[in-house]
Amino acid sequence: MNKERLLPNVNLERETRSCIYCRSIHDGVTRFCNKLRDFSRKALDVGRNDPRKTIYAIKMGFALSLVSLLIFFREPLPDISHSIWAILTVIVMFEFSIGATFIKGFNRGIGTFLAGMLAILFAALSVCVGTWFGGEWEKAVIVISFFVTGSFGSYLRFYPSMAPYDYGFRVFVLTYCILMVAGNRTRDYAQAIISRLVLFAVGGFVCFLVNMCIYPIWSGDDLESLVVNNLKELATSLEGCVNGYLKYVDYARTSTRFSTHQAFDDQLLHGYKTVIESATTEQNLLGFAVWEPPHGKYRKVYNPWKSYVKVSIAIRHCAYTVMALHGCILSEIQAPSEKRQVFRNQLQLVSTEGAKVLRELGKRIEKMEKLGTNENILKQVHEVAEQLQKTIDQRSYLLVNSESWKIGNKSNKELKGRDDLGKENKTLHTGFKSQSETAVYVKSPLLLASNRDFPKKNKQLRKHAPWPSWISFQGVDLIKEDEVKTFKSASALSLATFASLLIEFVARLQNVVDCFEELSEKAEFKDPNVVSTSDTRV
Amino acid sequence: MNKERLLPNVNLERETRSCIYCRSIHDGVTRFCNKLRDFSRKALDVGRNDPRKTIYAIKMGFALSLVSLLIFFREPLPDISHSIWAILTVIVMFEFSIGATFIKGFNRGIGTFLAGMLAILFAALSVCVGTWFGGEWEKAVIVISFFVTGSFGSYLRFYPSMAPYDYGFRVFVLTYCILMVAGNRTRDYAQAIISRLVLFAVGGFVCFLVNMCIYPIWSGDDLESLVVNNLKELATSLEGCVNGYLKYVDYARTSTRFSTHQAFDDQLLHGYKTVIESATTEQNLLGFAVWEPPHGKYRKVYNPWKSYVKVSIAIRHCAYTVMALHGCILSEIQAPSEKRQVFRNQLQLVSTEGAKVLRELGKRIEKMEKLGTNENILKQVHEVAEQLQKTIDQRSYLLVNSESWKIGNKSNKELKGRDDLGKENKTLHTGFKSQSETAVYVKSPLLLASNRDFPKKNKQLRKHAPWPSWISFQGVDLIKEDEVKTFKSASALSLATFASLLIEFVARLQNVVDCFEELSEKAEFKDPNVVSTSDTRV
């Protein structure tokens, strides 16, 4: 009876278990398929966003299959396995752009030559030692030579300026090992070394040929579009930051920002980060571009690529200010929204005009066009910045706590009672007073602690009142009125910070324009006036 | 006569010429020697600054010479040239830290396995095609397979998350080529592929063995010291920025700063840059550290390395503020020196206390010590920050142009005449007025244009008056008095910006302390109170 009652249960259990297995396998397969789909989609996007990457891959495949034909030439080469060294050279040396291939080829050439010399040296030494002291000592010399080469090669990788050639050192060590092993095998070091060096040369030649003749990719083009892109990104970022600052700020969201990397997820805001991070890429591209011969629209033998980088450095100088502007959005101390609205129009005008200048410069660089002789590209933006500064001047009572002025207490009180206060101003002034008492909304670390990045534990961890102590003053009367006032004025001053950073941005724009003008002279950009007159003649 | 008179000249010329040659050769040799000496000095410094790099290099040499012994085992291996593949594996796989070697080994293993599978697949296909359609078709299949592998391998290098595995892809393509060439040569694909895979495994095994057994280098240690170093660097940088701001600023020097990279040369100032740039290194180290088993002082199986990175992110959040502070030093719009001196003591106190907190946290992380239960590490710095804010509050008439207040004009004029103005305040207030008229010293783009980074040409290039137009107002009366006032107040507000950024820095310190407390909980740091009581017991 007991058995009968148990059996169905066991069966049921088995079925359930097998069902669970089925489901977990099914889930696993589904998840794998989804991942595969995601992967392919992203992989396709790479080529779609920059078709040159696809072309590069095809070129690489072509060069590889071209050099692999060597396998089948059995006649001139006694041992076809050697052809792998030509293949290895192609794999190691085939780079994206012409400039990079040139540099890589140059470095590879020097590295191979040095490895060859070193191999000949140690080979001669080992043979000598072998003849005099016996075969065992020859082996010892070879092993020691491997040790010395391996150690030095690895050590020099850490040399400060050698970081980009990291795998160049590996290739050097590898080449040395290949030559020694081959020589040791045939006992004819000279022949082994020379035949391999020839194969390396063949591989290098195929690399150059394929890379230069089929759809060459130029680092110079990349450098130019990087500069243009930086200008565009910064423009978007500037507008985004100002608009973001003026928008109502969701504090729960802001507080998570710093710890996760969401701060930079916002398309509109993260532009400046691209600009700041582009420094390394820029230096790399400059390094490649100076090796490239004239091509496309760059007809000068020594195109002033350095001036392009100078423009980019000036742009970065501006980007740091935009970064600081963004810092105001992420700030712990926030100015109340209604105060921001007072300066709304001026702030937005400055950002729009500033962005316009950046975009215009980008267009000029793309078209390789100078600024006109009577054109002051900065006129508009300077005007609106002056306007902003004037507005701040006229309304700076919103930014400071004039009540606590040691010299102004009494007269300010008088001021309040005066009849000549304009109605608008009255509202603003009193509005500020009343609002700031209710609307001191500062991102409290307590709020921060409660979000998912800061586990609940943290709440118990916190042993002291947070600072600035806004949050406590809303509920409990622990804080002295004195302190509250202090923090209120900090919040107001943060608006001054934002505005003054924006004005600083405008001041820095001058450097960008200066660098652009230097570039346009050196790279012999065309004069738009001349073009337009010749156009009208035609 | 003519000839005779000419000859000595020719001789003299010859002598002079040979002298010039001698000298130029001599100069060249001297220059080369100097460069070589510089190079060796720098190379030695690498090892002196981090002896682990020397140890790594020696380990690499040892692993290489160990695996090179395979060359001499002629018995089990029919063709000793194969042993090069074990050597190649060591060269490719031997990494600095244990974690990195683990990851590299894992990736290399997967890559080799995939390359092996692919090789077997294409080998079978080529043999089949060869049997059915003839030898020429077999070759075609091999060449096509090279093309396909080469193209896909190169294309996937560009896949966003694949950037760190760049040369992993090259190794994959290389492995495939090696297997195919070897198989094609002996016509026994299976045997060739397996023998090479075994050699790869031998190489990999030697790598692990040497790297783990001889002075293992841990990424976890590096990650910890990176975080500690970031704290120290930021502390130095904060103090440096505040002191730099308070010092007399040499404008000719400042103006060159942005274009050359001197801005970051100042040891005292560039610390924040190290902190900001450490993001990538940190992520890499985290990636390696999580693979590492417990070791040294980290006894936990899953040490919370992520919490270390979180602390570092919080530090970086502060570093952005220090960067903005440094931006004030490089700013186009500068506050007059005597106004800065008014806030001197408060600014310096805040920076000193802030730096103290950062350094203290660094020490605690090094010692793996918690904060005491009744310890408020931020108390001091909060107090001085409040003091600074109060001072700003009381003296904010220095920062704004109250004359232009729409609501305050008349009463402010009254204010000036009042008898109850303290003497100090009077001096300050009037001092500000008089000084700012003579001392509006803003880095003019004209000055900028005259320095070496901006060729003289630029002076002619500039077609319009610079902005802000301070410089012109000193000489010529072109600018309206109105505008002058506007810019004067911008210069004063820039001081407010500096102060409010410093207060923002203090507010952000809370996050660092929170993250530190989370880390100290998760990583089970020891409690200083408990330690001290046990110490006294002993």
PDB file of N, CA and C in Angstrom, chain B residues 15-91:
ATOM      1  N   GLU B  15      91.029  71.486 -46.233  1.00  0.00           N
ATOM      2  CA  GLU B  15      91.263  71.236 -44.809  1.00  0.00           C
ATOM      3  C   GLU B  15      90.030  71.579 -43.980  1.00  0.00           C
ATOM      4  N   THR B  16      89.491  72.771 -44.317  1.00  0.00           N
ATOM      5  CA  THR B  16      88.311  73.211 -43.593  1.00  0.00           C
ATOM      6  C   THR B  16      87.192  72.185 -43.752  1.00  0.00           C
ATOM      7  N   ARG B  17      87.064  71.734 -45.013  1.00  0.00           N
ATOM      8  CA  ARG B  17      85.991  70.785 -45.275  1.00  0.00           C
ATOM      9  C   ARG B  17      86.168  69.500 -44.464  1.00  0.00           C
ATOM     10  N   SER B  18      87.408  68.984 -44.482  1.00  0.00           N
ATOM     11  CA  SER B  18      87.650  67.733 -43.750  1.00  0.00           C
ATOM     12  C   SER B  18      87.455  67.965 -42.257  1.00  0.00           C
ATOM     13  N   CYS B  19      87.843  69.207 -41.843  1.00  0.00           N
ATOM     14  CA  CYS B  19      87.614  69.550 -40.445  1.00  0.00           C
ATOM     15  C   CYS B  19      86.123  69.505 -40.122  1.00  0.00           C
ATOM     16  N   ILE B  20      85.362  70.086 -41.076  1.00  0.00           N
ATOM     17  CA  ILE B  20      83.909  70.107 -40.867  1.00  0.00           C
ATOM     18  C   ILE B  20      83.366  68.681 -40.799  1.00  0.00           C
ATOM     19  N   TYR B  21      83.882  67.822 -41.731  1.00  0.00           N
ATOM     20  CA  TYR B  21      83.446  66.423 -41.720  1.00  0.00           C
ATOM     21  C   TYR B  21      83.766  65.785 -40.378  1.00  0.00           C
ATOM     22  N   CYS B  22      85.059  66.013 -39.958  1.00  0.00           N
ATOM     23  CA  CYS B  22      85.504  65.436 -38.688  1.00  0.00           C
ATOM     24  C   CYS B  22      84.575  65.867 -37.565  1.00  0.00           C
ATOM     25  N   ARG B  23      84.331  67.192 -37.576  1.00  0.00           N
ATOM     26  CA  ARG B  23      83.535  67.718 -36.488  1.00  0.00           C
ATOM     27  C   ARG B  23      82.117  67.151 -36.509  1.00  0.00           C
ATOM     28  N   SER B  24      81.571  67.071 -37.739  1.00  0.00           N
ATOM     29  CA  SER B  24      80.189  66.591 -37.813  1.00  0.00           C
ATOM     30  C   SER B  24      80.113  65.123 -37.396  1.00  0.00           C
ATOM     31  N   ILE B  25      81.160  64.347 -37.793  1.00  0.00           N
ATOM     32  CA  ILE B  25      81.182  62.942 -37.364  1.00  0.00           C
ATOM     33  C   ILE B  25      81.313  62.878 -35.841  1.00  0.00           C
ATOM     34  N   HIS B  26      82.227  63.711 -35.343  1.00  0.00           N
ATOM     35  CA  HIS B  26      82.442  63.740 -33.905  1.00  0.00           C
ATOM     36  C   HIS B  26      81.151  64.110 -33.167  1.00  0.00           C
ATOM     37  N   ASP B  27      80.500  65.159 -33.712  1.00  0.00           N
ATOM     38  CA  ASP B  27      79.231  65.588 -33.106  1.00  0.00           C
ATOM     39  C   ASP B  27      78.205  64.466 -33.131  1.00  0.00           C
ATOM     40  N   GLY B  28      78.160  63.811 -34.297  1.00  0.00           N
ATOM     41  CA  GLY B  28      77.187  62.722 -34.457  1.00  0.00           C
ATOM     42  C   GLY B  28      77.435  61.636 -33.431  1.00  0.00           C
ATOM     43  N   VAL B  29      78.713  61.244 -33.286  1.00  0.00           N
ATOM     44  CA  VAL B  29      79.059  60.176 -32.341  1.00  0.00           C
ATOM     45  C   VAL B  29      78.705  60.612 -30.916  1.00  0.00           C
ATOM     46  N   THR B  30      79.050  61.876 -30.598  1.00  0.00           N
ATOM     47  CA  THR B  30      78.748  62.371 -29.253  1.00  0.00           C
ATOM     48  C   THR B  30      77.246  62.325 -28.997  1.00  0.00           C
ATOM     49  N   ARG B  31      76.491  62.803 -30.018  1.00  0.00           N
ATOM     50  CA  ARG B  31      75.033  62.823 -29.856  1.00  0.00           C
ATOM     51  C   ARG B  31      74.486  61.406 -29.644  1.00  0.00           C
ATOM     52  N   PHE B  32      75.047  60.472 -30.451  1.00  0.00           N
ATOM     53  CA  PHE B  32      74.596  59.082 -30.344  1.00  0.00           C
ATOM     54  C   PHE B  32      74.899  58.533 -28.948  1.00  0.00           C
ATOM     55  N   CYS B  33      76.126  58.836 -28.482  1.00  0.00           N
ATOM     56  CA  CYS B  33      76.529  58.350 -27.149  1.00  0.00           C
ATOM     57  C   CYS B  33      75.602  58.914 -26.077  1.00  0.00           C
ATOM     58  N   ASN B  34      75.332  60.208 -26.209  1.00  0.00           N
ATOM     59  CA  ASN B  34      74.441  60.842 -25.230  1.00  0.00           C
ATOM     60  C   ASN B  34      73.076  60.187 -25.232  1.00  0.00           C
ATOM     61  N   LYS B  35      72.574  59.958 -26.465  1.00  0.00           N
ATOM     62  CA  LYS B  35      71.248  59.338 -26.562  1.00  0.00           C
ATOM     63  C   LYS B  35      71.257  57.960 -25.933  1.00  0.00           C
ATOM     64  N   LEU B  36      72.352  57.219 -26.220  1.00  0.00           N
ATOM     65  CA  LEU B  36      72.472  55.866 -25.687  1.00  0.00           C
ATOM     66  C   LEU B  36      72.499  55.907 -24.160  1.00  0.00           C
ATOM     67  N   ARG B  37      73.245  56.916 -23.624  1.00  0.00           N
ATOM     68  CA  ARG B  37      73.343  57.032 -22.180  1.00  0.00           C
ATOM     69  C   ARG B  37      71.970  57.348 -21.583  1.00  0.00           C
ATOM     70  N   ASP B  38      71.285  58.294 -22.237  1.00  0.00           N
ATOM     71  CA  ASP B  38      69.927  58.637 -21.800  1.00  0.00           C
ATOM     72  C   ASP B  38      69.039  57.411 -21.798  1.00  0.00           C
ATOM     73  N   PHE B  39      69.139  56.665 -22.908  1.00  0.00           N
ATOM     74  CA  PHE B  39      68.295  55.488 -23.073  1.00  0.00           C
ATOM     75  C   PHE B  39      68.552  54.490 -21.950  1.00  0.00           C
ATOM     76  N   SER B  40      69.843  54.209 -21.690  1.00  0.00           N
ATOM     77  CA  SER B  40      70.171  53.212 -20.658  1.00  0.00           C
ATOM     78  C   SER B  40      69.704  53.697 -19.294  1.00  0.00           C
ATOM     79  N   ARG B  41      69.871  55.016 -19.059  1.00  0.00           N
ATOM     80  CA  ARG B  41      69.456  55.548 -17.771  1.00  0.00           C
ATOM     81  C   ARG B  41      67.959  55.347 -17.562  1.00  0.00           C
ATOM     82  N   LYS B  42      67.216  55.724 -18.617  1.00  0.00           N
ATOM     83  CA  LYS B  42      65.750  55.577 -18.516  1.00  0.00           C
ATOM     84  C   LYS B  42      65.373  54.108 -18.381  1.00  0.00           C
ATOM     85  N   ALA B  43      66.078  53.257 -19.132  1.00  0.00           N
ATOM     86  CA  ALA B  43      65.765  51.826 -19.098  1.00  0.00           C
ATOM     87  C   ALA B  43      66.035  51.272 -17.702  1.00  0.00           C
ATOM     88  N   LEU B  44      67.141  51.713 -17.079  1.00  0.00           N
ATOM     89  CA  LEU B  44      67.444  51.245 -15.724  1.00  0.00           C
ATOM     90  C   LEU B  44      66.410  51.759 -14.732  1.00  0.00           C
ATOM     91  N   ASP B  45      65.946  52.994 -14.970  1.00  0.00           N
ATOM     92  CA  ASP B  45      64.934  53.571 -14.075  1.00  0.00           C
ATOM     93  C   ASP B  45      63.676  52.718 -14.034  1.00  0.00           C
ATOM     94  N   VAL B  46      63.320  52.152 -15.190  1.00  0.00           N
ATOM     95  CA  VAL B  46      62.112  51.318 -15.259  1.00  0.00           C
ATOM     96  C   VAL B  46      62.177  50.224 -14.207  1.00  0.00           C
ATOM     97  N   GLY B  47      63.319  49.541 -14.170  1.00  0.00           N
ATOM     98  CA  GLY B  47      63.483  48.446 -13.214  1.00  0.00           C
ATOM     99  C   GLY B  47      63.619  48.935 -11.789  1.00  0.00           C
ATOM    100  N   ARG B  48      64.244  50.122 -11.634  1.00  0.00           N
ATOM    101  CA  ARG B  48      64.456  50.644 -10.298  1.00  0.00           C
ATOM    102  C   ARG B  48      63.130  51.074  -9.679  1.00  0.00           C
ATOM    103  N   ASN B  49      62.262  51.679 -10.510  1.00  0.00           N
ATOM    104  CA  ASN B  49      60.967  52.127  -9.998  1.00  0.00           C
ATOM    105  C   ASN B  49      60.044  50.967  -9.670  1.00  0.00           C
ATOM    106  N   ASP B  50      60.125  49.898 -10.415  1.00  0.00           N
ATOM    107  CA  ASP B  50      59.274  48.734 -10.152  1.00  0.00           C
ATOM    108  C   ASP B  50      60.088  47.470 -10.409  1.00  0.00           C
ATOM    109  N   PRO B  51      60.751  46.957  -9.344  1.00  0.00           N
ATOM    110  CA  PRO B  51      61.640  45.794  -9.529  1.00  0.00           C
ATOM    111  C   PRO B  51      60.904  44.581 -10.081  1.00  0.00           C
ATOM    112  N   ARG B  52      59.568  44.569  -9.929  1.00  0.00           N
ATOM    113  CA  ARG B  52      58.821  43.415 -10.431  1.00  0.00           C
ATOM    114  C   ARG B  52      58.954  43.284 -11.938  1.00  0.00           C
ATOM    115  N   LYS B  53      59.185  44.427 -12.605  1.00  0.00           N
ATOM    116  CA  LYS B  53      59.347  44.378 -14.059  1.00  0.00           C
ATOM    117  C   LYS B  53      60.621  43.610 -14.430  1.00  0.00           C
ATOM    118  N   THR B  54      61.666  43.830 -13.644  1.00  0.00           N
ATOM    119  CA  THR B  54      62.903  43.081 -13.890  1.00  0.00           C
ATOM    120  C   THR B  54      62.662  41.602 -13.649  1.00  0.00           C
ATOM    121  N   ILE B  55      61.946  41.323 -12.549  1.00  0.00           N
ATOM    122  CA  ILE B  55      61.680  39.922 -12.215  1.00  0.00           C
ATOM    123  C   ILE B  55      60.862  39.260 -13.331  1.00  0.00           C
ATOM    124  N   TYR B  56      59.872  39.996 -13.829  1.00  0.00           N
ATOM    125  CA  TYR B  56      59.055  39.461 -14.926  1.00  0.00           C
ATOM    126  C   TYR B  56      59.931  39.113 -16.122  1.00  0.00           C
ATOM    127  N   ALA B  57      60.843  40.043 -16.470  1.00  0.00           N
ATOM    128  CA  ALA B  57      61.698  39.830 -17.637  1.00  0.00           C
ATOM    129  C   ALA B  57      62.555  38.589 -17.447  1.00  0.00           C
ATOM    130  N   ILE B  58      63.086  38.425 -16.231  1.00  0.00           N
ATOM    131  CA  ILE B  58      63.935  37.256 -15.964  1.00  0.00           C
ATOM    132  C   ILE B  58      63.106  35.976 -16.045  1.00  0.00           C
ATOM    133  N   LYS B  59      61.881  36.037 -15.495  1.00  0.00           N
ATOM    134  CA  LYS B  59      60.988  34.872 -15.564  1.00  0.00           C
ATOM    135  C   LYS B  59      60.702  34.487 -17.007  1.00  0.00           C
ATOM    136  N   MET B  60      60.444  35.518 -17.834  1.00  0.00           N
ATOM    137  CA  MET B  60      60.159  35.286 -19.244  1.00  0.00           C
ATOM    138  C   MET B  60      61.347  34.591 -19.915  1.00  0.00           C
ATOM    139  N   GLY B  61      62.551  35.107 -19.643  1.00  0.00           N
ATOM    140  CA  GLY B  61      63.754  34.503 -20.209  1.00  0.00           C
ATOM    141  C   GLY B  61      63.902  33.054 -19.758  1.00  0.00           C
ATOM    142  N   PHE B  62      63.603  32.821 -18.494  1.00  0.00           N
ATOM    143  CA  PHE B  62      63.734  31.471 -17.947  1.00  0.00           C
ATOM    144  C   PHE B  62      62.741  30.519 -18.618  1.00  0.00           C
ATOM    145  N   ALA B  63      61.477  30.974 -18.733  1.00  0.00           N
ATOM    146  CA  ALA B  63      60.455  30.135 -19.371  1.00  0.00           C
ATOM    147  C   ALA B  63      60.863  29.799 -20.798  1.00  0.00           C
ATOM    148  N   LEU B  64      61.397  30.802 -21.469  1.00  0.00           N
ATOM    149  CA  LEU B  64      61.784  30.631 -22.869  1.00  0.00           C
ATOM    150  C   LEU B  64      62.923  29.625 -22.991  1.00  0.00           C
ATOM    151  N   SER B  65      63.922  29.756 -22.096  1.00  0.00           N
ATOM    152  CA  SER B  65      65.061  28.845 -22.213  1.00  0.00           C
ATOM    153  C   SER B  65      64.653  27.430 -21.786  1.00  0.00           C
ATOM    154  N   LEU B  66      63.681  27.362 -20.855  1.00  0.00           N
ATOM    155  CA  LEU B  66      63.175  26.050 -20.424  1.00  0.00           C
ATOM    156  C   LEU B  66      62.519  25.326 -21.592  1.00  0.00           C
ATOM    157  N   VAL B  67      61.684  26.067 -22.303  1.00  0.00           N
ATOM    158  CA  VAL B  67      60.941  25.443 -23.399  1.00  0.00           C
ATOM    159  C   VAL B  67      61.868  25.197 -24.598  1.00  0.00           C
ATOM    160  N   SER B  68      62.954  25.979 -24.663  1.00  0.00           N
ATOM    161  CA  SER B  68      63.876  25.809 -25.796  1.00  0.00           C
ATOM    162  C   SER B  68      64.646  24.490 -25.692  1.00  0.00           C
ATOM    163  N   LEU B  69      64.636  23.888 -24.486  1.00  0.00           N
ATOM    164  CA  LEU B  69      65.296  22.587 -24.313  1.00  0.00           C
ATOM    165  C   LEU B  69      64.671  21.532 -25.233  1.00  0.00           C
ATOM    166  N   LEU B  70      63.396  21.784 -25.602  1.00  0.00           N
ATOM    167  CA  LEU B  70      62.693  20.851 -26.491  1.00  0.00           C
ATOM    168  C   LEU B  70      63.460  20.637 -27.795  1.00  0.00           C
ATOM    169  N   ILE B  71      64.190  21.673 -28.223  1.00  0.00           N
ATOM    170  CA  ILE B  71      64.921  21.549 -29.489  1.00  0.00           C
ATOM    171  C   ILE B  71      65.842  20.333 -29.460  1.00  0.00           C
ATOM    172  N   PHE B  72      66.373  20.035 -28.266  1.00  0.00           N
ATOM    173  CA  PHE B  72      67.412  19.005 -28.195  1.00  0.00           C
ATOM    174  C   PHE B  72      66.859  17.600 -27.977  1.00  0.00           C
ATOM    175  N   PHE B  73      65.530  17.500 -27.708  1.00  0.00           N
ATOM    176  CA  PHE B  73      64.935  16.155 -27.588  1.00  0.00           C
ATOM    177  C   PHE B  73      64.605  15.654 -28.978  1.00  0.00           C
ATOM    178  N   ARG B  74      65.540  15.016 -29.615  1.00  0.00           N
ATOM    179  CA  ARG B  74      65.296  14.608 -31.008  1.00  0.00           C
ATOM    180  C   ARG B  74      64.523  13.297 -31.072  1.00  0.00           C
ATOM    181  N   GLU B  75      64.494  12.570 -29.970  1.00  0.00           N
ATOM    182  CA  GLU B  75      63.898  11.227 -30.036  1.00  0.00           C
ATOM    183  C   GLU B  75      62.385  11.235 -30.272  1.00  0.00           C
ATOM    184  N   PRO B  76      61.593  11.783 -29.330  1.00  0.00           N
ATOM    185  CA  PRO B  76      60.144  11.597 -29.508  1.00  0.00           C
ATOM    186  C   PRO B  76      59.584  12.424 -30.662  1.00  0.00           C
ATOM    187  N   LEU B  77      60.258  13.504 -31.008  1.00  0.00           N
ATOM    188  CA  LEU B  77      59.720  14.382 -32.055  1.00  0.00           C
ATOM    189  C   LEU B  77      60.478  14.131 -33.355  1.00  0.00           C
ATOM    190  N   PRO B  78      59.763  13.708 -34.397  1.00  0.00           N
ATOM    191  CA  PRO B  78      60.455  13.391 -35.646  1.00  0.00           C
ATOM    192  C   PRO B  78      61.120  14.631 -36.256  1.00  0.00           C
ATOM    193  N   ASP B  79      60.447  15.773 -36.155  1.00  0.00           N
ATOM    194  CA  ASP B  79      60.989  16.971 -36.804  1.00  0.00           C
ATOM    195  C   ASP B  79      61.126  18.064 -35.744  1.00  0.00           C
ATOM    196  N   ILE B  80      62.364  18.343 -35.342  1.00  0.00           N
ATOM    197  CA  ILE B  80      62.539  19.255 -34.207  1.00  0.00           C
ATOM    198  C   ILE B  80      62.113  20.689 -34.510  1.00  0.00           C
ATOM    199  N   SER B  81      61.964  21.017 -35.766  1.00  0.00           N
ATOM    200  CA  SER B  81      61.573  22.398 -36.067  1.00  0.00           C
ATOM    201  C   SER B  81      60.199  22.700 -35.468  1.00  0.00           C
ATOM    202  N   HIS B  82      59.455  21.626 -35.137  1.00  0.00           N
ATOM    203  CA  HIS B  82      58.126  21.839 -34.556  1.00  0.00           C
ATOM    204  C   HIS B  82      58.189  22.513 -33.199  1.00  0.00           C
ATOM    205  N   SER B  83      59.284  22.310 -32.487  1.00  0.00           N
ATOM    206  CA  SER B  83      59.361  22.823 -31.122  1.00  0.00           C
ATOM    207  C   SER B  83      59.219  24.356 -31.111  1.00  0.00           C
ATOM    208  N   ILE B  84      59.411  24.968 -32.265  1.00  0.00           N
ATOM    209  CA  ILE B  84      59.209  26.419 -32.349  1.00  0.00           C
ATOM    210  C   ILE B  84      57.801  26.797 -31.898  1.00  0.00           C
ATOM    211  N   TRP B  85      56.819  25.899 -32.052  1.00  0.00           N
ATOM    212  CA  TRP B  85      55.434  26.256 -31.696  1.00  0.00           C
ATOM    213  C   TRP B  85      55.239  26.346 -30.199  1.00  0.00           C
ATOM    214  N   ALA B  86      55.988  25.538 -29.468  1.00  0.00           N
ATOM    215  CA  ALA B  86      55.937  25.680 -27.998  1.00  0.00           C
ATOM    216  C   ALA B  86      56.578  27.005 -27.598  1.00  0.00           C
ATOM    217  N   ILE B  87      57.670  27.350 -28.280  1.00  0.00           N
ATOM    218  CA  ILE B  87      58.350  28.621 -27.998  1.00  0.00           C
ATOM    219  C   ILE B  87      57.424  29.788 -28.317  1.00  0.00           C
ATOM    220  N   LEU B  88      56.776  29.694 -29.470  1.00  0.00           N
ATOM    221  CA  LEU B  88      55.830  30.746 -29.876  1.00  0.00           C
ATOM    222  C   LEU B  88      54.740  30.934 -28.822  1.00  0.00           C
ATOM    223  N   THR B  89      54.235  29.810 -28.294  1.00  0.00           N
ATOM    224  CA  THR B  89      53.183  29.913 -27.274  1.00  0.00           C
ATOM    225  C   THR B  89      53.673  30.669 -26.056  1.00  0.00           C
ATOM    226  N   VAL B  90      54.884  30.361 -25.615  1.00  0.00           N
ATOM    227  CA  VAL B  90      55.427  31.058 -24.443  1.00  0.00           C
ATOM    228  C   VAL B  90      55.546  32.552 -24.731  1.00  0.00           C
ATOM    229  N   ILE B  91      56.087  32.891 -25.904  1.00  0.00           N
ATOM    230  CA  ILE B  91      56.284  34.307 -26.234  1.00  0.00           C
ATOM    231  C   ILE B  91      54.946  35.043 -26.251  1.00  0.00           C
TER     232      ILE B  91
END
